[in-house]
Amino acid sequence: MVLGICPQHSKRFLRALTKEKLLEAKHSGPRLCIDLSMTHHMSKKELSRLAGQIRRLYGSNKKADRPFWICLTGFTTDSPLYEECLRMNDGFSGYLLDITEEDCFSLFPLETLVYLTPDSEHALEDVDLNKVYILGGLVDESIQKKVTFQKAQEYSVKTARLPIQEYMVRCQNGKNYHSKILAINQVFDILSTYFDTHNWPEALKKGVSSGKGYVLRNSVE
């Protein structure tokens, strides 16, 4: 006889399952650092936007079949961003991730790091469990040109960009607007979908909205 699971039990069961998956990722999942060491110049509005992106990224990771282990680096608990995360993100203090004041460059061996930046010459080909991927916690990198790229170069760390130009083409749009600059949660959705499907077109479609002015090469739009 199969016992029916009543709604609150199933919710509790799903929560426990999510927790288990996230903690498993800490030991065997792909690793992602969000480099939050560049937030001191940000306005309150930018900090709010970044806190919202962290919330969406964490929400996507919770739903993933194969979650990443996330580490927020260069992040102090007395910073305005931390305050903003607590204010905006329900249950933030209970998020299953690592928070550290240390810089990502001192936490891991430099040869394992890959800084994801739109200015890199190298297209990301795969998600490697032996690497630690870094996303720069900037709200709009188009304003601060090449910040993350220069930071990676300073530490002689490998860089990679998402393979947007390999799989996508510019499309006509009213504003003639084309941008490869994505929010951290959009980049994460692409990485997470790719890790799950090993299909770049499917992954890119997930994170690059048509509003960015790019569509998949084979799509007739």
PDB file of C-alpha atoms in Angstrom:
ATOM      1  CA  MET A   1       0.000   0.000   0.000  1.00  0.00           C
ATOM      2  CA  VAL A   2       1.375   3.407  -0.930  1.00  0.00           C
ATOM      3  CA  LEU A   3       0.889   6.000   1.758  1.00  0.00           C
ATOM      4  CA  GLY A   4      -0.288   9.344   0.447  1.00  0.00           C
ATOM      5  CA  ILE A   5       1.919  12.287   1.369  1.00  0.00           C
ATOM      6  CA  CYS A   6      -0.125  15.116   2.754  1.00  0.00           C
ATOM      7  CA  PRO A   7       0.729  18.583   1.354  1.00  0.00           C
ATOM      8  CA  GLN A   8       2.711  19.897   4.317  1.00  0.00           C
ATOM      9  CA  HIS A   9       4.687  16.666   4.504  1.00  0.00           C
ATOM     10  CA  SER A  10       5.492  16.806   0.823  1.00  0.00           C
ATOM     11  CA  LYS A  11       6.618  20.428   1.252  1.00  0.00           C
ATOM     12  CA  ARG A  12       8.794  19.472   4.173  1.00  0.00           C
ATOM     13  CA  PHE A  13      10.095  16.481   2.224  1.00  0.00           C
ATOM     14  CA  LEU A  14      10.962  18.667  -0.777  1.00  0.00           C
ATOM     15  CA  ARG A  15      12.705  21.193   1.473  1.00  0.00           C
ATOM     16  CA  ALA A  16      14.781  18.409   3.020  1.00  0.00           C
ATOM     17  CA  LEU A  17      15.594  17.056  -0.444  1.00  0.00           C
ATOM     18  CA  THR A  18      16.697  20.506  -1.647  1.00  0.00           C
ATOM     19  CA  LYS A  19      18.880  20.927   1.429  1.00  0.00           C
ATOM     20  CA  GLU A  20      20.461  17.524   0.852  1.00  0.00           C
ATOM     21  CA  LYS A  21      21.194  18.328  -2.810  1.00  0.00           C
ATOM     22  CA  LEU A  22      22.759  21.688  -1.923  1.00  0.00           C
ATOM     23  CA  LEU A  23      24.960  20.191   0.795  1.00  0.00           C
ATOM     24  CA  GLU A  24      25.980  17.390  -1.558  1.00  0.00           C
ATOM     25  CA  ALA A  25      27.052  20.068  -4.058  1.00  0.00           C
ATOM     26  CA  LYS A  26      29.464  21.394  -1.438  1.00  0.00           C
ATOM     27  CA  HIS A  27      31.458  18.176  -1.743  1.00  0.00           C
ATOM     28  CA  SER A  28      30.884  17.035  -5.302  1.00  0.00           C
ATOM     29  CA  GLY A  29      29.186  19.777  -7.320  1.00  0.00           C
ATOM     30  CA  PRO A  30      30.645  22.456  -9.561  1.00  0.00           C
ATOM     31  CA  ARG A  31      31.829  25.535  -7.640  1.00  0.00           C
ATOM     32  CA  LEU A  32      30.911  29.137  -8.275  1.00  0.00           C
ATOM     33  CA  CYS A  33      32.280  32.231  -6.540  1.00  0.00           C
ATOM     34  CA  ILE A  34      30.521  35.561  -6.662  1.00  0.00           C
ATOM     35  CA  ASP A  35      33.285  38.133  -6.251  1.00  0.00           C
ATOM     36  CA  LEU A  36      31.736  40.871  -4.095  1.00  0.00           C
ATOM     37  CA  SER A  37      34.953  42.787  -3.467  1.00  0.00           C
ATOM     38  CA  MET A  38      33.985  45.574  -5.899  1.00  0.00           C
ATOM     39  CA  THR A  39      30.792  46.806  -4.264  1.00  0.00           C
ATOM     40  CA  HIS A  40      32.179  49.756  -2.263  1.00  0.00           C
ATOM     41  CA  HIS A  41      31.571  52.242  -5.107  1.00  0.00           C
ATOM     42  CA  MET A  42      27.963  51.166  -5.604  1.00  0.00           C
ATOM     43  CA  SER A  43      24.924  53.342  -5.015  1.00  0.00           C
ATOM     44  CA  LYS A  44      22.043  52.117  -2.836  1.00  0.00           C
ATOM     45  CA  LYS A  45      20.033  51.396  -5.992  1.00  0.00           C
ATOM     46  CA  GLU A  46      22.834  49.272  -7.479  1.00  0.00           C
ATOM     47  CA  LEU A  47      23.248  47.380  -4.186  1.00  0.00           C
ATOM     48  CA  SER A  48      19.509  46.634  -4.217  1.00  0.00           C
ATOM     49  CA  ARG A  49      19.738  45.334  -7.772  1.00  0.00           C
ATOM     50  CA  LEU A  50      22.730  43.152  -6.892  1.00  0.00           C
ATOM     51  CA  ALA A  51      20.953  41.786  -3.782  1.00  0.00           C
ATOM     52  CA  GLY A  52      17.987  40.922  -6.043  1.00  0.00           C
ATOM     53  CA  GLN A  53      20.288  39.140  -8.501  1.00  0.00           C
ATOM     54  CA  ILE A  54      21.852  37.112  -5.654  1.00  0.00           C
ATOM     55  CA  ARG A  55      18.342  36.124  -4.544  1.00  0.00           C
ATOM     56  CA  ARG A  56      17.342  34.996  -8.053  1.00  0.00           C
ATOM     57  CA  LEU A  57      20.617  33.120  -8.532  1.00  0.00           C
ATOM     58  CA  TYR A  58      20.163  31.265  -5.235  1.00  0.00           C
ATOM     59  CA  GLY A  59      16.516  30.511  -6.105  1.00  0.00           C
ATOM     60  CA  SER A  60      17.572  29.004  -9.472  1.00  0.00           C
ATOM     61  CA  ASN A  61      20.279  26.947  -7.800  1.00  0.00           C
ATOM     62  CA  LYS A  62      17.796  25.544  -5.282  1.00  0.00           C
ATOM     63  CA  LYS A  63      15.563  24.336  -8.119  1.00  0.00           C
ATOM     64  CA  ALA A  64      18.411  22.785 -10.133  1.00  0.00           C
ATOM     65  CA  ASP A  65      18.652  19.005 -10.372  1.00  0.00           C
ATOM     66  CA  ARG A  66      22.418  19.311 -10.045  1.00  0.00           C
ATOM     67  CA  PRO A  67      23.110  22.471  -8.031  1.00  0.00           C
ATOM     68  CA  PHE A  68      26.396  24.328  -7.789  1.00  0.00           C
ATOM     69  CA  TRP A  69      28.081  25.114  -4.491  1.00  0.00           C
ATOM     70  CA  ILE A  70      28.075  28.893  -4.193  1.00  0.00           C
ATOM     71  CA  CYS A  71      30.565  31.016  -2.330  1.00  0.00           C
ATOM     72  CA  LEU A  72      30.105  34.766  -1.804  1.00  0.00           C
ATOM     73  CA  THR A  73      33.669  36.082  -1.499  1.00  0.00           C
ATOM     74  CA  GLY A  74      35.031  39.459  -0.433  1.00  0.00           C
ATOM     75  CA  PHE A  75      31.782  39.832   1.497  1.00  0.00           C
ATOM     76  CA  THR A  76      31.691  41.319   4.986  1.00  0.00           C
ATOM     77  CA  THR A  77      28.695  41.019   7.281  1.00  0.00           C
ATOM     78  CA  ASP A  78      28.935  44.713   8.182  1.00  0.00           C
ATOM     79  CA  SER A  79      28.778  45.882   4.549  1.00  0.00           C
ATOM     80  CA  PRO A  80      25.858  47.845   3.033  1.00  0.00           C
ATOM     81  CA  LEU A  81      25.341  44.952   0.558  1.00  0.00           C
ATOM     82  CA  TYR A  82      24.933  42.455   3.402  1.00  0.00           C
ATOM     83  CA  GLU A  83      22.361  44.762   5.033  1.00  0.00           C
ATOM     84  CA  GLU A  84      20.558  45.006   1.699  1.00  0.00           C
ATOM     85  CA  CYS A  85      20.572  41.220   1.236  1.00  0.00           C
ATOM     86  CA  LEU A  86      19.067  40.766   4.705  1.00  0.00           C
ATOM     87  CA  ARG A  87      16.450  43.431   4.016  1.00  0.00           C
ATOM     88  CA  MET A  88      15.427  42.219   0.572  1.00  0.00           C
ATOM     89  CA  ASN A  89      15.963  38.472   0.636  1.00  0.00           C
ATOM     90  CA  ASP A  90      13.685  36.537   2.918  1.00  0.00           C
ATOM     91  CA  GLY A  91      15.681  33.923   4.858  1.00  0.00           C
ATOM     92  CA  PHE A  92      19.032  35.197   3.568  1.00  0.00           C
ATOM     93  CA  SER A  93      20.842  34.342   6.810  1.00  0.00           C
ATOM     94  CA  GLY A  94      19.765  30.713   6.292  1.00  0.00           C
ATOM     95  CA  TYR A  95      20.991  30.421   2.675  1.00  0.00           C
ATOM     96  CA  LEU A  96      23.030  27.259   2.134  1.00  0.00           C
ATOM     97  CA  LEU A  97      26.199  28.791   0.738  1.00  0.00           C
ATOM     98  CA  ASP A  98      29.570  30.028   1.969  1.00  0.00           C
ATOM     99  CA  ILE A  99      30.116  33.662   2.894  1.00  0.00           C
ATOM    100  CA  THR A 100      33.656  34.855   3.431  1.00  0.00           C
ATOM    101  CA  GLU A 101      35.566  38.120   3.717  1.00  0.00           C
ATOM    102  CA  GLU A 102      38.462  36.484   1.905  1.00  0.00           C
ATOM    103  CA  ASP A 103      39.104  37.193  -1.731  1.00  0.00           C
ATOM    104  CA  CYS A 104      38.455  34.352  -4.184  1.00  0.00           C
ATOM    105  CA  PHE A 105      42.117  34.599  -5.282  1.00  0.00           C
ATOM    106  CA  SER A 106      43.380  33.643  -1.837  1.00  0.00           C
ATOM    107  CA  LEU A 107      40.781  30.926  -1.199  1.00  0.00           C
ATOM    108  CA  PHE A 108      41.601  28.573  -4.055  1.00  0.00           C
ATOM    109  CA  PRO A 109      44.721  27.585  -6.008  1.00  0.00           C
ATOM    110  CA  LEU A 110      45.007  30.156  -8.826  1.00  0.00           C
ATOM    111  CA  GLU A 111      45.308  27.446 -11.492  1.00  0.00           C
ATOM    112  CA  THR A 112      41.817  26.146 -10.633  1.00  0.00           C
ATOM    113  CA  LEU A 113      40.143  29.539 -11.139  1.00  0.00           C
ATOM    114  CA  VAL A 114      38.280  30.674 -14.256  1.00  0.00           C
ATOM    115  CA  TYR A 115      36.990  34.254 -14.167  1.00  0.00           C
ATOM    116  CA  LEU A 116      33.926  34.623 -16.387  1.00  0.00           C
ATOM    117  CA  THR A 117      34.096  37.984 -18.096  1.00  0.00           C
ATOM    118  CA  PRO A 118      32.601  39.247 -21.378  1.00  0.00           C
ATOM    119  CA  ASP A 119      36.028  40.682 -22.303  1.00  0.00           C
ATOM    120  CA  SER A 120      37.800  37.327 -22.466  1.00  0.00           C
ATOM    121  CA  GLU A 121      39.069  36.003 -25.811  1.00  0.00           C
ATOM    122  CA  HIS A 122      38.310  32.431 -24.795  1.00  0.00           C
ATOM    123  CA  ALA A 123      34.851  30.946 -25.145  1.00  0.00           C
ATOM    124  CA  LEU A 124      33.836  28.640 -22.297  1.00  0.00           C
ATOM    125  CA  GLU A 125      33.612  25.120 -23.709  1.00  0.00           C
ATOM    126  CA  ASP A 126      32.542  23.091 -20.721  1.00  0.00           C
ATOM    127  CA  VAL A 127      31.815  23.215 -16.983  1.00  0.00           C
ATOM    128  CA  ASP A 128      34.664  21.380 -15.273  1.00  0.00           C
ATOM    129  CA  LEU A 129      34.194  20.027 -11.754  1.00  0.00           C
ATOM    130  CA  ASN A 130      37.885  20.628 -11.049  1.00  0.00           C
ATOM    131  CA  LYS A 131      37.597  24.348 -11.749  1.00  0.00           C
ATOM    132  CA  VAL A 132      36.160  27.166  -9.647  1.00  0.00           C
ATOM    133  CA  TYR A 133      34.190  29.668 -11.726  1.00  0.00           C
ATOM    134  CA  ILE A 134      34.062  33.319 -10.697  1.00  0.00           C
ATOM    135  CA  LEU A 135      31.405  35.886 -11.510  1.00  0.00           C
ATOM    136  CA  GLY A 136      32.087  39.536 -10.768  1.00  0.00           C
ATOM    137  CA  GLY A 137      29.448  41.099  -8.523  1.00  0.00           C
ATOM    138  CA  LEU A 138      28.935  44.166 -10.680  1.00  0.00           C
ATOM    139  CA  VAL A 139      25.520  45.437 -11.638  1.00  0.00           C
ATOM    140  CA  ASP A 140      26.418  46.843 -15.031  1.00  0.00           C
ATOM    141  CA  GLU A 141      29.883  46.151 -16.282  1.00  0.00           C
ATOM    142  CA  SER A 142      29.331  48.180 -19.438  1.00  0.00           C
ATOM    143  CA  ILE A 143      29.748  51.284 -17.259  1.00  0.00           C
ATOM    144  CA  GLN A 144      33.017  50.058 -15.732  1.00  0.00           C
ATOM    145  CA  LYS A 145      34.817  48.647 -18.757  1.00  0.00           C
ATOM    146  CA  LYS A 146      36.952  45.527 -18.322  1.00  0.00           C
ATOM    147  CA  VAL A 147      37.018  45.654 -14.501  1.00  0.00           C
ATOM    148  CA  THR A 148      36.708  41.885 -14.026  1.00  0.00           C
ATOM    149  CA  PHE A 149      39.018  41.094 -16.935  1.00  0.00           C
ATOM    150  CA  GLN A 150      41.756  43.337 -15.514  1.00  0.00           C
ATOM    151  CA  LYS A 151      41.311  41.825 -12.076  1.00  0.00           C
ATOM    152  CA  ALA A 152      41.788  38.311 -13.468  1.00  0.00           C
ATOM    153  CA  GLN A 153      44.874  39.428 -15.406  1.00  0.00           C
ATOM    154  CA  GLU A 154      46.344  41.007 -12.304  1.00  0.00           C
ATOM    155  CA  TYR A 155      46.304  37.567 -10.640  1.00  0.00           C
ATOM    156  CA  SER A 156      47.236  35.681 -13.867  1.00  0.00           C
ATOM    157  CA  VAL A 157      43.995  33.752 -13.665  1.00  0.00           C
ATOM    158  CA  LYS A 158      42.344  32.123 -16.696  1.00  0.00           C
ATOM    159  CA  THR A 159      39.349  33.928 -18.142  1.00  0.00           C
ATOM    160  CA  ALA A 160      36.435  32.768 -20.271  1.00  0.00           C
ATOM    161  CA  ARG A 161      33.323  34.279 -21.779  1.00  0.00           C
ATOM    162  CA  LEU A 162      30.034  32.610 -22.555  1.00  0.00           C
ATOM    163  CA  PRO A 163      29.987  31.306 -26.167  1.00  0.00           C
ATOM    164  CA  ILE A 164      27.347  33.828 -27.269  1.00  0.00           C
ATOM    165  CA  GLN A 165      29.014  34.735 -30.567  1.00  0.00           C
ATOM    166  CA  GLU A 166      29.604  31.052 -31.397  1.00  0.00           C
ATOM    167  CA  TYR A 167      25.923  30.110 -31.142  1.00  0.00           C
ATOM    168  CA  MET A 168      23.970  33.341 -31.494  1.00  0.00           C
ATOM    169  CA  VAL A 169      23.582  36.126 -34.019  1.00  0.00           C
ATOM    170  CA  ARG A 170      22.470  39.727 -33.730  1.00  0.00           C
ATOM    171  CA  CYS A 171      18.843  40.250 -34.540  1.00  0.00           C
ATOM    172  CA  GLN A 172      17.123  43.372 -35.788  1.00  0.00           C
ATOM    173  CA  ASN A 173      15.379  45.275 -33.048  1.00  0.00           C
ATOM    174  CA  GLY A 174      13.717  48.652 -32.872  1.00  0.00           C
ATOM    175  CA  LYS A 175      16.370  50.173 -30.640  1.00  0.00           C
ATOM    176  CA  ASN A 176      19.299  48.659 -32.558  1.00  0.00           C
ATOM    177  CA  TYR A 177      20.521  47.489 -29.145  1.00  0.00           C
ATOM    178  CA  HIS A 178      22.908  44.551 -28.781  1.00  0.00           C
ATOM    179  CA  SER A 179      24.548  43.623 -25.490  1.00  0.00           C
ATOM    180  CA  LYS A 180      26.455  40.603 -24.190  1.00  0.00           C
ATOM    181  CA  ILE A 181      26.493  42.024 -20.660  1.00  0.00           C
ATOM    182  CA  LEU A 182      24.289  39.835 -18.464  1.00  0.00           C
ATOM    183  CA  ALA A 183      23.220  39.962 -14.822  1.00  0.00           C
ATOM    184  CA  ILE A 184      24.917  37.391 -12.568  1.00  0.00           C
ATOM    185  CA  ASN A 185      21.680  35.396 -12.232  1.00  0.00           C
ATOM    186  CA  GLN A 186      21.334  35.229 -16.049  1.00  0.00           C
ATOM    187  CA  VAL A 187      24.925  33.974 -16.399  1.00  0.00           C
ATOM    188  CA  PHE A 188      24.206  31.439 -13.679  1.00  0.00           C
ATOM    189  CA  ASP A 189      21.037  30.202 -15.438  1.00  0.00           C
ATOM    190  CA  ILE A 190      23.145  29.563 -18.546  1.00  0.00           C
ATOM    191  CA  LEU A 191      25.874  27.703 -16.605  1.00  0.00           C
ATOM    192  CA  SER A 192      23.343  25.674 -14.648  1.00  0.00           C
ATOM    193  CA  THR A 193      21.318  24.709 -17.745  1.00  0.00           C
ATOM    194  CA  TYR A 194      24.501  23.792 -19.617  1.00  0.00           C
ATOM    195  CA  PHE A 195      25.739  21.663 -16.706  1.00  0.00           C
ATOM    196  CA  ASP A 196      22.423  19.826 -16.753  1.00  0.00           C
ATOM    197  CA  THR A 197      21.955  19.442 -20.530  1.00  0.00           C
ATOM    198  CA  HIS A 198      25.444  19.831 -22.080  1.00  0.00           C
ATOM    199  CA  ASN A 199      23.684  21.838 -24.755  1.00  0.00           C
ATOM    200  CA  TRP A 200      24.950  25.394 -25.280  1.00  0.00           C
ATOM    201  CA  PRO A 201      22.092  26.604 -27.544  1.00  0.00           C
ATOM    202  CA  GLU A 202      19.521  25.483 -24.964  1.00  0.00           C
ATOM    203  CA  ALA A 203      21.523  27.045 -22.131  1.00  0.00           C
ATOM    204  CA  LEU A 204      22.059  30.377 -23.914  1.00  0.00           C
ATOM    205  CA  LYS A 205      18.395  30.592 -24.812  1.00  0.00           C
ATOM    206  CA  LYS A 206      17.645  30.340 -21.095  1.00  0.00           C
ATOM    207  CA  GLY A 207      19.781  33.324 -20.074  1.00  0.00           C
ATOM    208  CA  VAL A 208      20.040  35.636 -23.085  1.00  0.00           C
ATOM    209  CA  SER A 209      16.658  37.268 -23.552  1.00  0.00           C
ATOM    210  CA  SER A 210      15.687  38.594 -26.985  1.00  0.00           C
ATOM    211  CA  GLY A 211      15.834  42.071 -25.418  1.00  0.00           C
ATOM    212  CA  LYS A 212      19.634  41.730 -25.511  1.00  0.00           C
ATOM    213  CA  GLY A 213      19.447  41.718 -29.332  1.00  0.00           C
ATOM    214  CA  TYR A 214      20.719  38.159 -29.884  1.00  0.00           C
ATOM    215  CA  VAL A 215      18.972  34.984 -31.072  1.00  0.00           C
ATOM    216  CA  LEU A 216      20.205  31.457 -31.750  1.00  0.00           C
ATOM    217  CA  ARG A 217      21.738  31.072 -35.195  1.00  0.00           C
ATOM    218  CA  ASN A 218      19.211  28.535 -36.395  1.00  0.00           C
ATOM    219  CA  SER A 219      16.099  30.273 -35.078  1.00  0.00           C
ATOM    220  CA  VAL A 220      13.901  31.945 -37.651  1.00  0.00           C
ATOM    221  CA  GLU A 221      12.766  35.153 -36.004  1.00  0.00           C
TER     222      GLU A 221
END
